[in-house]
PDB file of C-alpha atoms and ligand atoms in Angstrom:
ATOM      1  CA  UNK A   1      47.346  15.572  69.560  1.00 84.00           C
ATOM      2  CA  UNK A   2      46.468  17.700  72.593  1.00 96.00           C
ATOM      3  CA  UNK A   3      48.557  20.500  74.044  1.00 97.00           C
ATOM      4  CA  UNK A   4      47.840  22.956  76.837  1.00 98.00           C
ATOM      5  CA  UNK A   5      48.213  26.552  75.648  1.00 98.00           C
ATOM      6  CA  UNK A   6      46.954  28.467  78.703  1.00 97.00           C
ATOM      7  CA  UNK A   7      45.279  27.761  82.048  1.00 97.00           C
ATOM      8  CA  UNK A   8      42.267  25.534  81.178  1.00 98.00           C
ATOM      9  CA  UNK A   9      42.742  26.090  77.427  1.00 98.00           C
ATOM     10  CA  UNK A  10      43.914  23.245  75.203  1.00 98.00           C
ATOM     11  CA  UNK A  11      44.688  22.956  71.501  1.00 98.00           C
ATOM     12  CA  UNK A  12      43.569  19.832  69.687  1.00 98.00           C
ATOM     13  CA  UNK A  13      45.246  19.382  66.294  1.00 97.00           C
ATOM     14  CA  UNK A  14      42.681  18.118  63.777  1.00 97.00           C
ATOM     15  CA  UNK A  15      44.435  16.861  60.612  1.00 96.00           C
ATOM     16  CA  UNK A  16      43.191  18.161  57.235  1.00 93.00           C
ATOM     17  CA  UNK A  17      44.663  15.549  54.864  1.00 87.00           C
ATOM     18  CA  UNK A  18      45.578  16.783  51.399  1.00 81.00           C
ATOM     19  CA  UNK A  19      44.922  20.403  52.390  1.00 83.00           C
ATOM     20  CA  UNK A  20      47.800  22.929  52.361  1.00 82.00           C
ATOM     21  CA  UNK A  21      46.617  24.188  55.776  1.00 87.00           C
ATOM     22  CA  UNK A  22      47.629  20.738  57.143  1.00 92.00           C
ATOM     23  CA  UNK A  23      45.752  20.960  60.434  1.00 96.00           C
ATOM     24  CA  UNK A  24      42.946  22.828  62.140  1.00 97.00           C
ATOM     25  CA  UNK A  25      43.553  24.173  65.626  1.00 98.00           C
ATOM     26  CA  UNK A  26      40.493  23.315  67.673  1.00 98.00           C
ATOM     27  CA  UNK A  27      40.543  24.904  71.140  1.00 98.00           C
ATOM     28  CA  UNK A  28      38.914  23.483  74.211  1.00 98.00           C
ATOM     29  CA  UNK A  29      38.198  25.740  77.199  1.00 98.00           C
ATOM     30  CA  UNK A  30      37.360  23.955  80.415  1.00 98.00           C
ATOM     31  CA  UNK A  31      34.769  25.987  82.290  1.00 97.00           C
ATOM     32  CA  UNK A  32      32.860  25.577  85.545  1.00 95.00           C
ATOM     33  CA  UNK A  33      29.307  24.691  84.493  1.00 93.00           C
ATOM     34  CA  UNK A  34      30.056  24.214  80.810  1.00 96.00           C
ATOM     35  CA  UNK A  35      32.969  23.821  78.418  1.00 98.00           C
ATOM     36  CA  UNK A  36      33.563  25.552  75.097  1.00 98.00           C
ATOM     37  CA  UNK A  37      34.956  23.981  71.930  1.00 98.00           C
ATOM     38  CA  UNK A  38      36.169  26.519  69.378  1.00 98.00           C
ATOM     39  CA  UNK A  39      36.082  25.250  65.728  1.00 98.00           C
ATOM     40  CA  UNK A  40      35.766  21.615  64.718  1.00 98.00           C
ATOM     41  CA  UNK A  41      37.166  20.458  61.340  1.00 96.00           C
ATOM     42  CA  UNK A  42      35.836  19.092  58.048  1.00 95.00           C
ATOM     43  CA  UNK A  43      32.942  16.664  58.291  1.00 95.00           C
ATOM     44  CA  UNK A  44      35.180  13.708  57.528  1.00 94.00           C
ATOM     45  CA  UNK A  45      36.083  10.488  59.328  1.00 95.00           C
ATOM     46  CA  UNK A  46      39.743  11.429  59.966  1.00 95.00           C
ATOM     47  CA  UNK A  47      38.779  14.782  61.463  1.00 97.00           C
ATOM     48  CA  UNK A  48      36.007  13.327  63.608  1.00 97.00           C
ATOM     49  CA  UNK A  49      38.235  10.612  65.010  1.00 97.00           C
ATOM     50  CA  UNK A  50      41.037  13.049  65.875  1.00 97.00           C
ATOM     51  CA  UNK A  51      38.686  15.460  67.605  1.00 98.00           C
ATOM     52  CA  UNK A  52      36.926  12.667  69.508  1.00 98.00           C
ATOM     53  CA  UNK A  53      40.273  11.300  70.693  1.00 98.00           C
ATOM     54  CA  UNK A  54      41.484  14.726  71.754  1.00 98.00           C
ATOM     55  CA  UNK A  55      38.314  15.450  73.705  1.00 98.00           C
ATOM     56  CA  UNK A  56      38.413  11.992  75.322  1.00 98.00           C
ATOM     57  CA  UNK A  57      42.011  12.641  76.406  1.00 97.00           C
ATOM     58  CA  UNK A  58      40.790  15.830  78.085  1.00 97.00           C
ATOM     59  CA  UNK A  59      37.887  13.975  79.719  1.00 97.00           C
ATOM     60  CA  UNK A  60      35.386  16.306  78.033  1.00 97.00           C
ATOM     61  CA  UNK A  61      31.759  15.483  78.882  1.00 97.00           C
ATOM     62  CA  UNK A  62      29.614  16.061  75.728  1.00 96.00           C
ATOM     63  CA  UNK A  63      26.636  17.085  77.914  1.00 97.00           C
ATOM     64  CA  UNK A  64      28.556  20.189  79.087  1.00 97.00           C
ATOM     65  CA  UNK A  65      29.802  21.213  75.671  1.00 98.00           C
ATOM     66  CA  UNK A  66      28.969  24.370  73.736  1.00 98.00           C
ATOM     67  CA  UNK A  67      30.606  25.007  70.364  1.00 98.00           C
ATOM     68  CA  UNK A  68      31.874  28.353  69.066  1.00 98.00           C
ATOM     69  CA  UNK A  69      32.749  28.904  65.401  1.00 98.00           C
ATOM     70  CA  UNK A  70      35.071  31.645  64.177  1.00 98.00           C
ATOM     71  CA  UNK A  71      33.564  31.521  60.668  1.00 98.00           C
ATOM     72  CA  UNK A  72      31.522  29.540  58.172  1.00 96.00           C
ATOM     73  CA  UNK A  73      34.317  27.648  56.385  1.00 95.00           C
ATOM     74  CA  UNK A  74      33.785  23.907  56.520  1.00 94.00           C
ATOM     75  CA  UNK A  75      37.206  23.148  58.046  1.00 95.00           C
ATOM     76  CA  UNK A  76      35.920  25.110  61.086  1.00 97.00           C
ATOM     77  CA  UNK A  77      32.143  24.596  61.048  1.00 97.00           C
ATOM     78  CA  UNK A  78      31.946  21.117  59.455  1.00 96.00           C
ATOM     79  CA  UNK A  79      31.264  19.037  62.574  1.00 98.00           C
ATOM     80  CA  UNK A  80      29.655  21.600  64.904  1.00 98.00           C
ATOM     81  CA  UNK A  81      26.407  19.615  65.215  1.00 97.00           C
ATOM     82  CA  UNK A  82      28.303  16.386  65.986  1.00 98.00           C
ATOM     83  CA  UNK A  83      30.182  17.867  68.947  1.00 98.00           C
ATOM     84  CA  UNK A  84      27.666  20.200  70.586  1.00 98.00           C
ATOM     85  CA  UNK A  85      25.993  18.739  73.684  1.00 97.00           C
ATOM     86  CA  UNK A  86      22.252  17.996  73.739  1.00 96.00           C
ATOM     87  CA  UNK A  87      20.298  21.186  74.470  1.00 96.00           C
ATOM     88  CA  UNK A  88      23.504  23.249  74.268  1.00 98.00           C
ATOM     89  CA  UNK A  89      24.473  25.878  71.673  1.00 98.00           C
ATOM     90  CA  UNK A  90      26.569  26.389  68.579  1.00 98.00           C
ATOM     91  CA  UNK A  91      27.564  30.068  68.604  1.00 98.00           C
ATOM     92  CA  UNK A  92      28.821  31.879  65.532  1.00 98.00           C
ATOM     93  CA  UNK A  93      28.762  35.365  64.021  1.00 98.00           C
ATOM     94  CA  UNK A  94      25.255  36.150  62.831  1.00 98.00           C
ATOM     95  CA  UNK A  95      26.372  37.341  59.394  1.00 97.00           C
ATOM     96  CA  UNK A  96      28.205  34.077  58.636  1.00 97.00           C
ATOM     97  CA  UNK A  97      25.408  32.024  60.171  1.00 98.00           C
ATOM     98  CA  UNK A  98      22.834  33.555  57.831  1.00 97.00           C
ATOM     99  CA  UNK A  99      25.159  33.157  54.865  1.00 95.00           C
ATOM    100  CA  UNK A 100      25.811  29.500  55.669  1.00 95.00           C
ATOM    101  CA  UNK A 101      22.078  28.926  56.034  1.00 96.00           C
ATOM    102  CA  UNK A 102      21.431  30.461  52.586  1.00 93.00           C
ATOM    103  CA  UNK A 103      24.258  28.396  51.099  1.00 90.00           C
ATOM    104  CA  UNK A 104      22.914  25.138  52.564  1.00 91.00           C
ATOM    105  CA  UNK A 105      19.350  25.834  51.379  1.00 92.00           C
ATOM    106  CA  UNK A 106      20.301  26.943  47.873  1.00 88.00           C
ATOM    107  CA  UNK A 107      18.951  24.764  45.072  1.00 86.00           C
ATOM    108  CA  UNK A 108      19.652  26.857  41.952  1.00 82.00           C
ATOM    109  CA  UNK A 109      23.008  27.775  40.394  1.00 83.00           C
ATOM    110  CA  UNK A 110      25.736  29.084  42.689  1.00 86.00           C
ATOM    111  CA  UNK A 111      26.192  32.850  42.046  1.00 89.00           C
ATOM    112  CA  UNK A 112      29.878  32.399  42.779  1.00 90.00           C
ATOM    113  CA  UNK A 113      30.294  29.792  40.064  1.00 92.00           C
ATOM    114  CA  UNK A 114      28.486  32.072  37.610  1.00 93.00           C
ATOM    115  CA  UNK A 115      30.856  34.891  38.452  1.00 95.00           C
ATOM    116  CA  UNK A 116      33.927  32.665  38.023  1.00 96.00           C
ATOM    117  CA  UNK A 117      32.664  31.601  34.581  1.00 96.00           C
ATOM    118  CA  UNK A 118      32.103  35.253  33.572  1.00 97.00           C
ATOM    119  CA  UNK A 119      35.675  35.988  34.766  1.00 97.00           C
ATOM    120  CA  UNK A 120      37.127  33.368  32.414  1.00 97.00           C
ATOM    121  CA  UNK A 121      37.256  30.251  34.621  1.00 96.00           C
ATOM    122  CA  UNK A 122      36.593  27.304  32.240  1.00 95.00           C
ATOM    123  CA  UNK A 123      33.039  26.008  32.717  1.00 94.00           C
ATOM    124  CA  UNK A 124      34.029  22.326  32.836  1.00 93.00           C
ATOM    125  CA  UNK A 125      36.613  23.100  35.545  1.00 93.00           C
ATOM    126  CA  UNK A 126      33.998  24.973  37.612  1.00 91.00           C
ATOM    127  CA  UNK A 127      31.820  21.832  37.539  1.00 89.00           C
ATOM    128  CA  UNK A 128      34.755  19.598  38.444  1.00 90.00           C
ATOM    129  CA  UNK A 129      35.807  21.845  41.347  1.00 89.00           C
ATOM    130  CA  UNK A 130      32.297  22.013  42.776  1.00 83.00           C
ATOM    131  CA  UNK A 131      32.177  18.210  42.919  1.00 82.00           C
ATOM    132  CA  UNK A 132      35.299  17.906  45.057  1.00 80.00           C
ATOM    133  CA  UNK A 133      35.209  21.189  46.969  1.00 73.00           C
ATOM    134  CA  UNK A 134      34.849  20.437  50.702  1.00 66.00           C
ATOM    135  CA  UNK A 135      32.903  23.703  51.101  1.00 65.00           C
ATOM    136  CA  UNK A 136      29.753  21.957  49.964  1.00 67.00           C
ATOM    137  CA  UNK A 137      30.534  18.294  50.674  1.00 73.00           C
ATOM    138  CA  UNK A 138      31.976  18.232  54.179  1.00 89.00           C
ATOM    139  CA  UNK A 139      30.007  20.656  56.282  1.00 93.00           C
ATOM    140  CA  UNK A 140      27.032  20.744  58.658  1.00 94.00           C
ATOM    141  CA  UNK A 141      23.772  19.568  57.023  1.00 93.00           C
ATOM    142  CA  UNK A 142      21.705  22.554  58.217  1.00 93.00           C
ATOM    143  CA  UNK A 143      21.478  25.458  60.653  1.00 96.00           C
ATOM    144  CA  UNK A 144      19.125  24.108  63.309  1.00 95.00           C
ATOM    145  CA  UNK A 145      17.721  25.557  66.532  1.00 95.00           C
ATOM    146  CA  UNK A 146      20.957  24.920  68.439  1.00 97.00           C
ATOM    147  CA  UNK A 147      22.708  27.656  66.428  1.00 98.00           C
ATOM    148  CA  UNK A 148      22.846  31.109  67.948  1.00 98.00           C
ATOM    149  CA  UNK A 149      24.106  34.184  66.099  1.00 98.00           C
ATOM    150  CA  UNK A 150      26.586  36.603  67.695  1.00 98.00           C
ATOM    151  CA  UNK A 151      26.855  40.321  67.028  1.00 98.00           C
ATOM    152  CA  UNK A 152      29.962  42.466  67.321  1.00 98.00           C
ATOM    153  CA  UNK A 153      30.624  43.041  71.040  1.00 98.00           C
ATOM    154  CA  UNK A 154      28.621  40.042  72.324  1.00 98.00           C
ATOM    155  CA  UNK A 155      30.300  38.293  75.257  1.00 98.00           C
ATOM    156  CA  UNK A 156      30.498  34.561  76.077  1.00 98.00           C
ATOM    157  CA  UNK A 157      31.672  33.358  79.482  1.00 97.00           C
ATOM    158  CA  UNK A 158      33.417  30.050  80.167  1.00 96.00           C
ATOM    159  CA  UNK A 159      35.102  29.529  83.530  1.00 94.00           C
ATOM    160  CA  UNK A 160      37.554  32.352  84.188  1.00 95.00           C
ATOM    161  CA  UNK A 161      37.388  33.534  80.584  1.00 98.00           C
ATOM    162  CA  UNK A 162      35.229  36.217  78.991  1.00 98.00           C
ATOM    163  CA  UNK A 163      35.299  36.102  75.211  1.00 98.00           C
ATOM    164  CA  UNK A 164      34.241  39.250  73.422  1.00 98.00           C
ATOM    165  CA  UNK A 165      33.076  38.896  69.810  1.00 98.00           C
ATOM    166  CA  UNK A 166      34.956  41.081  67.333  1.00 98.00           C
ATOM    167  CA  UNK A 167      33.365  41.173  63.892  1.00 98.00           C
ATOM    168  CA  UNK A 168      36.268  41.294  61.426  1.00 98.00           C
ATOM    169  CA  UNK A 169      34.875  40.778  57.898  1.00 97.00           C
ATOM    170  CA  UNK A 170      37.244  39.910  55.061  1.00 97.00           C
ATOM    171  CA  UNK A 171      38.283  36.259  55.139  1.00 97.00           C
ATOM    172  CA  UNK A 172      34.532  35.598  55.247  1.00 97.00           C
ATOM    173  CA  UNK A 173      31.807  38.278  55.314  1.00 97.00           C
ATOM    174  CA  UNK A 174      30.946  37.552  58.968  1.00 97.00           C
ATOM    175  CA  UNK A 175      34.323  36.370  60.209  1.00 97.00           C
ATOM    176  CA  UNK A 176      34.847  36.815  63.963  1.00 98.00           C
ATOM    177  CA  UNK A 177      37.733  36.858  66.404  1.00 98.00           C
ATOM    178  CA  UNK A 178      37.259  36.426  70.141  1.00 98.00           C
ATOM    179  CA  UNK A 179      39.108  38.718  72.521  1.00 98.00           C
ATOM    180  CA  UNK A 180      39.829  37.761  76.120  1.00 98.00           C
ATOM    181  CA  UNK A 181      40.850  41.096  77.532  1.00 98.00           C
ATOM    182  CA  UNK A 182      41.780  40.135  81.082  1.00 97.00           C
ATOM    183  CA  UNK A 183      44.276  37.470  80.037  1.00 97.00           C
ATOM    184  CA  UNK A 184      45.286  39.170  76.754  1.00 98.00           C
ATOM    185  CA  UNK A 185      44.319  36.182  74.607  1.00 98.00           C
ATOM    186  CA  UNK A 186      43.041  36.559  71.040  1.00 98.00           C
ATOM    187  CA  UNK A 187      41.339  33.657  69.275  1.00 98.00           C
ATOM    188  CA  UNK A 188      42.153  34.898  65.792  1.00 98.00           C
ATOM    189  CA  UNK A 189      40.514  32.181  63.636  1.00 98.00           C
ATOM    190  CA  UNK A 190      41.696  32.676  60.060  1.00 97.00           C
ATOM    191  CA  UNK A 191      41.771  36.478  60.265  1.00 98.00           C
ATOM    192  CA  UNK A 192      45.379  36.365  61.431  1.00 98.00           C
ATOM    193  CA  UNK A 193      47.504  33.317  60.609  1.00 97.00           C
ATOM    194  CA  UNK A 194      51.250  33.292  61.032  1.00 97.00           C
ATOM    195  CA  UNK A 195      53.075  30.950  58.665  1.00 91.00           C
ATOM    196  CA  UNK A 196      50.477  31.000  55.921  1.00 91.00           C
ATOM    197  CA  UNK A 197      48.588  33.962  54.440  1.00 93.00           C
ATOM    198  CA  UNK A 198      44.816  33.923  55.061  1.00 94.00           C
ATOM    199  CA  UNK A 199      42.949  33.449  51.792  1.00 92.00           C
ATOM    200  CA  UNK A 200      40.980  36.541  50.810  1.00 95.00           C
ATOM    201  CA  UNK A 201      38.559  35.778  48.022  1.00 94.00           C
ATOM    202  CA  UNK A 202      35.658  37.550  46.382  1.00 93.00           C
ATOM    203  CA  UNK A 203      32.180  36.940  47.876  1.00 93.00           C
ATOM    204  CA  UNK A 204      28.904  37.372  46.072  1.00 88.00           C
ATOM    205  CA  UNK A 205      27.079  40.375  47.477  1.00 88.00           C
ATOM    206  CA  UNK A 206      30.322  41.885  48.856  1.00 92.00           C
ATOM    207  CA  UNK A 207      31.828  44.682  46.696  1.00 92.00           C
ATOM    208  CA  UNK A 208      35.246  44.787  48.219  1.00 96.00           C
ATOM    209  CA  UNK A 209      36.263  41.818  50.373  1.00 97.00           C
ATOM    210  CA  UNK A 210      39.949  42.765  50.390  1.00 97.00           C
ATOM    211  CA  UNK A 211      39.174  46.358  51.409  1.00 98.00           C
ATOM    212  CA  UNK A 212      37.054  44.978  54.261  1.00 97.00           C
ATOM    213  CA  UNK A 213      39.866  42.616  55.299  1.00 98.00           C
ATOM    214  CA  UNK A 214      42.490  45.386  55.374  1.00 98.00           C
ATOM    215  CA  UNK A 215      40.113  47.631  57.374  1.00 98.00           C
ATOM    216  CA  UNK A 216      39.522  44.754  59.802  1.00 98.00           C
ATOM    217  CA  UNK A 217      43.276  44.266  60.251  1.00 98.00           C
ATOM    218  CA  UNK A 218      43.725  47.964  61.025  1.00 98.00           C
ATOM    219  CA  UNK A 219      40.744  47.917  63.399  1.00 97.00           C
ATOM    220  CA  UNK A 220      42.278  45.256  65.666  1.00 98.00           C
ATOM    221  CA  UNK A 221      45.956  46.180  65.347  1.00 97.00           C
ATOM    222  CA  UNK A 222      46.086  48.106  68.608  1.00 97.00           C
ATOM    223  CA  UNK A 223      44.809  45.350  70.924  1.00 98.00           C
ATOM    224  CA  UNK A 224      47.339  44.489  73.669  1.00 98.00           C
ATOM    225  CA  UNK A 225      47.496  40.807  72.706  1.00 98.00           C
ATOM    226  CA  UNK A 226      49.827  38.587  74.726  1.00 98.00           C
ATOM    227  CA  UNK A 227      48.854  35.265  73.144  1.00 98.00           C
ATOM    228  CA  UNK A 228      47.254  34.753  69.727  1.00 98.00           C
ATOM    229  CA  UNK A 229      45.533  31.421  69.154  1.00 98.00           C
ATOM    230  CA  UNK A 230      45.078  31.097  65.366  1.00 98.00           C
ATOM    231  CA  UNK A 231      42.864  28.696  63.399  1.00 98.00           C
ATOM    232  CA  UNK A 232      45.799  26.940  61.758  1.00 97.00           C
ATOM    233  CA  UNK A 233      49.460  26.281  62.457  1.00 95.00           C
ATOM    234  CA  UNK A 234      51.675  28.249  64.814  1.00 95.00           C
ATOM    235  CA  UNK A 235      51.251  31.429  66.805  1.00 97.00           C
ATOM    236  CA  UNK A 236      53.555  34.454  66.634  1.00 97.00           C
ATOM    237  CA  UNK A 237      53.906  38.188  67.210  1.00 98.00           C
ATOM    238  CA  UNK A 238      50.420  39.661  66.766  1.00 98.00           C
ATOM    239  CA  UNK A 239      51.176  43.228  65.777  1.00 97.00           C
ATOM    240  CA  UNK A 240      54.199  42.393  63.596  1.00 98.00           C
ATOM    241  CA  UNK A 241      52.071  39.861  61.731  1.00 98.00           C
ATOM    242  CA  UNK A 242      49.337  42.407  61.055  1.00 98.00           C
ATOM    243  CA  UNK A 243      51.935  44.831  59.674  1.00 98.00           C
ATOM    244  CA  UNK A 244      53.295  42.061  57.476  1.00 97.00           C
ATOM    245  CA  UNK A 245      49.840  41.089  56.161  1.00 98.00           C
ATOM    246  CA  UNK A 246      49.048  44.722  55.339  1.00 98.00           C
ATOM    247  CA  UNK A 247      52.244  45.118  53.348  1.00 97.00           C
ATOM    248  CA  UNK A 248      51.839  41.694  51.722  1.00 96.00           C
ATOM    249  CA  UNK A 249      48.493  42.742  50.216  1.00 96.00           C
ATOM    250  CA  UNK A 250      49.935  46.085  49.138  1.00 97.00           C
ATOM    251  CA  UNK A 251      52.552  44.188  47.135  1.00 96.00           C
ATOM    252  CA  UNK A 252      49.952  41.811  45.715  1.00 96.00           C
ATOM    253  CA  UNK A 253      47.839  44.799  44.634  1.00 97.00           C
ATOM    254  CA  UNK A 254      50.860  46.274  42.866  1.00 97.00           C
ATOM    255  CA  UNK A 255      51.553  42.947  41.207  1.00 96.00           C
ATOM    256  CA  UNK A 256      47.967  42.555  39.973  1.00 97.00           C
ATOM    257  CA  UNK A 257      47.981  46.122  38.661  1.00 97.00           C
ATOM    258  CA  UNK A 258      51.254  45.615  36.818  1.00 97.00           C
ATOM    259  CA  UNK A 259      49.919  42.422  35.156  1.00 97.00           C
ATOM    260  CA  UNK A 260      46.827  44.343  33.995  1.00 97.00           C
ATOM    261  CA  UNK A 261      48.999  47.215  32.721  1.00 97.00           C
ATOM    262  CA  UNK A 262      51.402  44.940  30.854  1.00 96.00           C
ATOM    263  CA  UNK A 263      48.665  42.949  29.128  1.00 95.00           C
ATOM    264  CA  UNK A 264      45.361  44.818  28.867  1.00 96.00           C
ATOM    265  CA  UNK A 265      42.289  42.813  27.891  1.00 97.00           C
ATOM    266  CA  UNK A 266      42.946  39.674  29.953  1.00 97.00           C
ATOM    267  CA  UNK A 267      40.308  37.909  32.019  1.00 98.00           C
ATOM    268  CA  UNK A 268      40.768  37.509  35.774  1.00 98.00           C
ATOM    269  CA  UNK A 269      41.493  33.828  35.155  1.00 97.00           C
ATOM    270  CA  UNK A 270      44.365  34.792  32.839  1.00 97.00           C
ATOM    271  CA  UNK A 271      45.614  37.501  35.210  1.00 97.00           C
ATOM    272  CA  UNK A 272      45.718  34.977  38.078  1.00 96.00           C
ATOM    273  CA  UNK A 273      47.835  32.731  35.837  1.00 95.00           C
ATOM    274  CA  UNK A 274      50.424  35.512  35.530  1.00 94.00           C
ATOM    275  CA  UNK A 275      50.654  36.268  39.238  1.00 94.00           C
ATOM    276  CA  UNK A 276      53.079  34.445  41.532  1.00 91.00           C
ATOM    277  CA  UNK A 277      51.763  31.719  43.824  1.00 89.00           C
ATOM    278  CA  UNK A 278      53.353  29.539  46.473  1.00 81.00           C
ATOM    279  CA  UNK A 279      52.229  26.336  44.753  1.00 77.00           C
ATOM    280  CA  UNK A 280      54.531  23.700  43.363  1.00 74.00           C
ATOM    281  CA  UNK A 281      53.430  23.563  39.739  1.00 79.00           C
ATOM    282  CA  UNK A 282      55.369  24.061  36.512  1.00 83.00           C
ATOM    283  CA  UNK A 283      52.751  26.248  34.903  1.00 88.00           C
ATOM    284  CA  UNK A 284      49.277  27.699  35.372  1.00 90.00           C
ATOM    285  CA  UNK A 285      47.925  24.753  33.322  1.00 88.00           C
ATOM    286  CA  UNK A 286      49.493  22.312  35.818  1.00 88.00           C
ATOM    287  CA  UNK A 287      47.946  23.985  38.881  1.00 89.00           C
ATOM    288  CA  UNK A 288      45.702  21.579  40.835  1.00 87.00           C
ATOM    289  CA  UNK A 289      42.160  22.711  39.992  1.00 89.00           C
ATOM    290  CA  UNK A 290      41.049  23.472  43.552  1.00 87.00           C
ATOM    291  CA  UNK A 291      44.166  25.622  44.041  1.00 88.00           C
ATOM    292  CA  UNK A 292      43.338  27.353  40.752  1.00 93.00           C
ATOM    293  CA  UNK A 293      39.897  28.127  42.175  1.00 93.00           C
ATOM    294  CA  UNK A 294      41.435  29.710  45.294  1.00 91.00           C
ATOM    295  CA  UNK A 295      44.000  31.611  43.214  1.00 94.00           C
ATOM    296  CA  UNK A 296      41.341  33.118  40.944  1.00 96.00           C
ATOM    297  CA  UNK A 297      39.166  34.024  43.948  1.00 96.00           C
ATOM    298  CA  UNK A 298      42.127  35.761  45.557  1.00 96.00           C
ATOM    299  CA  UNK A 299      43.020  37.531  42.302  1.00 97.00           C
ATOM    300  CA  UNK A 300      39.392  38.717  41.980  1.00 97.00           C
ATOM    301  CA  UNK A 301      39.410  40.220  45.486  1.00 97.00           C
ATOM    302  CA  UNK A 302      42.469  42.255  44.446  1.00 97.00           C
ATOM    303  CA  UNK A 303      40.895  43.295  41.117  1.00 97.00           C
ATOM    304  CA  UNK A 304      37.658  44.294  42.902  1.00 97.00           C
ATOM    305  CA  UNK A 305      39.733  46.432  45.280  1.00 98.00           C
ATOM    306  CA  UNK A 306      41.532  48.130  42.372  1.00 98.00           C
ATOM    307  CA  UNK A 307      38.268  48.628  40.491  1.00 97.00           C
ATOM    308  CA  UNK A 308      36.611  50.313  43.487  1.00 97.00           C
ATOM    309  CA  UNK A 309      39.518  52.743  43.647  1.00 97.00           C
ATOM    310  CA  UNK A 310      39.499  53.546  39.910  1.00 97.00           C
ATOM    311  CA  UNK A 311      42.829  51.882  39.183  1.00 97.00           C
ATOM    312  CA  UNK A 312      41.401  49.317  36.771  1.00 98.00           C
ATOM    313  CA  UNK A 313      38.160  48.816  34.888  1.00 97.00           C
ATOM    314  CA  UNK A 314      36.581  45.815  33.248  1.00 97.00           C
ATOM    315  CA  UNK A 315      34.567  45.527  30.082  1.00 97.00           C
ATOM    316  CA  UNK A 316      32.474  42.665  28.821  1.00 96.00           C
ATOM    317  CA  UNK A 317      33.518  41.107  25.529  1.00 94.00           C
ATOM    318  CA  UNK A 318      31.804  37.949  24.242  1.00 91.00           C
ATOM    319  CA  UNK A 319      30.382  37.208  27.667  1.00 94.00           C
ATOM    320  CA  UNK A 320      33.685  37.522  29.568  1.00 97.00           C
ATOM    321  CA  UNK A 321      34.969  40.381  31.721  1.00 98.00           C
ATOM    322  CA  UNK A 322      38.278  41.778  30.478  1.00 98.00           C
ATOM    323  CA  UNK A 323      40.468  44.125  32.503  1.00 98.00           C
ATOM    324  CA  UNK A 324      42.511  47.208  31.716  1.00 97.00           C
ATOM    325  CA  UNK A 325      44.302  49.840  33.761  1.00 96.00           C
ATOM    326  CA  UNK A 326      42.845  53.349  34.046  1.00 93.00           C
TER     327      UNK A 326
HETATM  328 ZN1   ZN B   1      38.789  29.904  56.746  1.00 83.73          ZN
END
């Protein structure tokens, strides 16, 4: 499905079957000497077919096509190498590019899985999740010479549009938005979504992912955005949405803290089970395992935030971290 969203900018809906996000918004900018495709979809037959059909409908010539990725997640980066033109570039934030490279080259145990186990996530479930998680199964095979890293402030030009890179860590450590000042257009990726809350999880090597996310929201709040083009679902009022996301996380922080206060000594896995989630399941035990993984990651980013601000502390007992309020 292709829809025009601005002069020479089109949205191609790439279905994400079985995923609560439903669809990826891939954006195609028709330029003069080259075209730019922003985000691609999981490396999966359904996604590839939809994107190919959309681009064919727009008469996109692969030889003219550069690809731009908002972040490393596989529903955005998964097919970058399949859609970039020969000799052309895949641009993405340098921080995420290096992280994705490390992830793809890793042979030993995943530090993230080790952390989840130490936070109470059952070991057998960690194994099961890693086998079905699209993060590792449905993404680009490697970071090759076509990839080019972007720094905060770097500018890309396509036709009448100038896209300025804004490094907004949080959703991923090197997450980027792209700001088109002249036309007031913000490609917000997954930093700002409108009818779903961006997932903020813990990241190995990042002390305080949620703190970084909230700082990144505040940093970009003042931009005079006329049209936001998000990575998933619908657009909406930019500034009102940022205000809402800030207060949403404030409430989630209060909720996490009150769970820790009411029942000291729980693991993060158990705390996540006592928080409220927008998932249709009768109990924490009935949660689909991949959703459990996301819920615990999100809970951990809130606990890390509270820990950094001396609201909670954790202590190791029998190999598991257990939390209590300070
Ligand atoms: Zn994402």
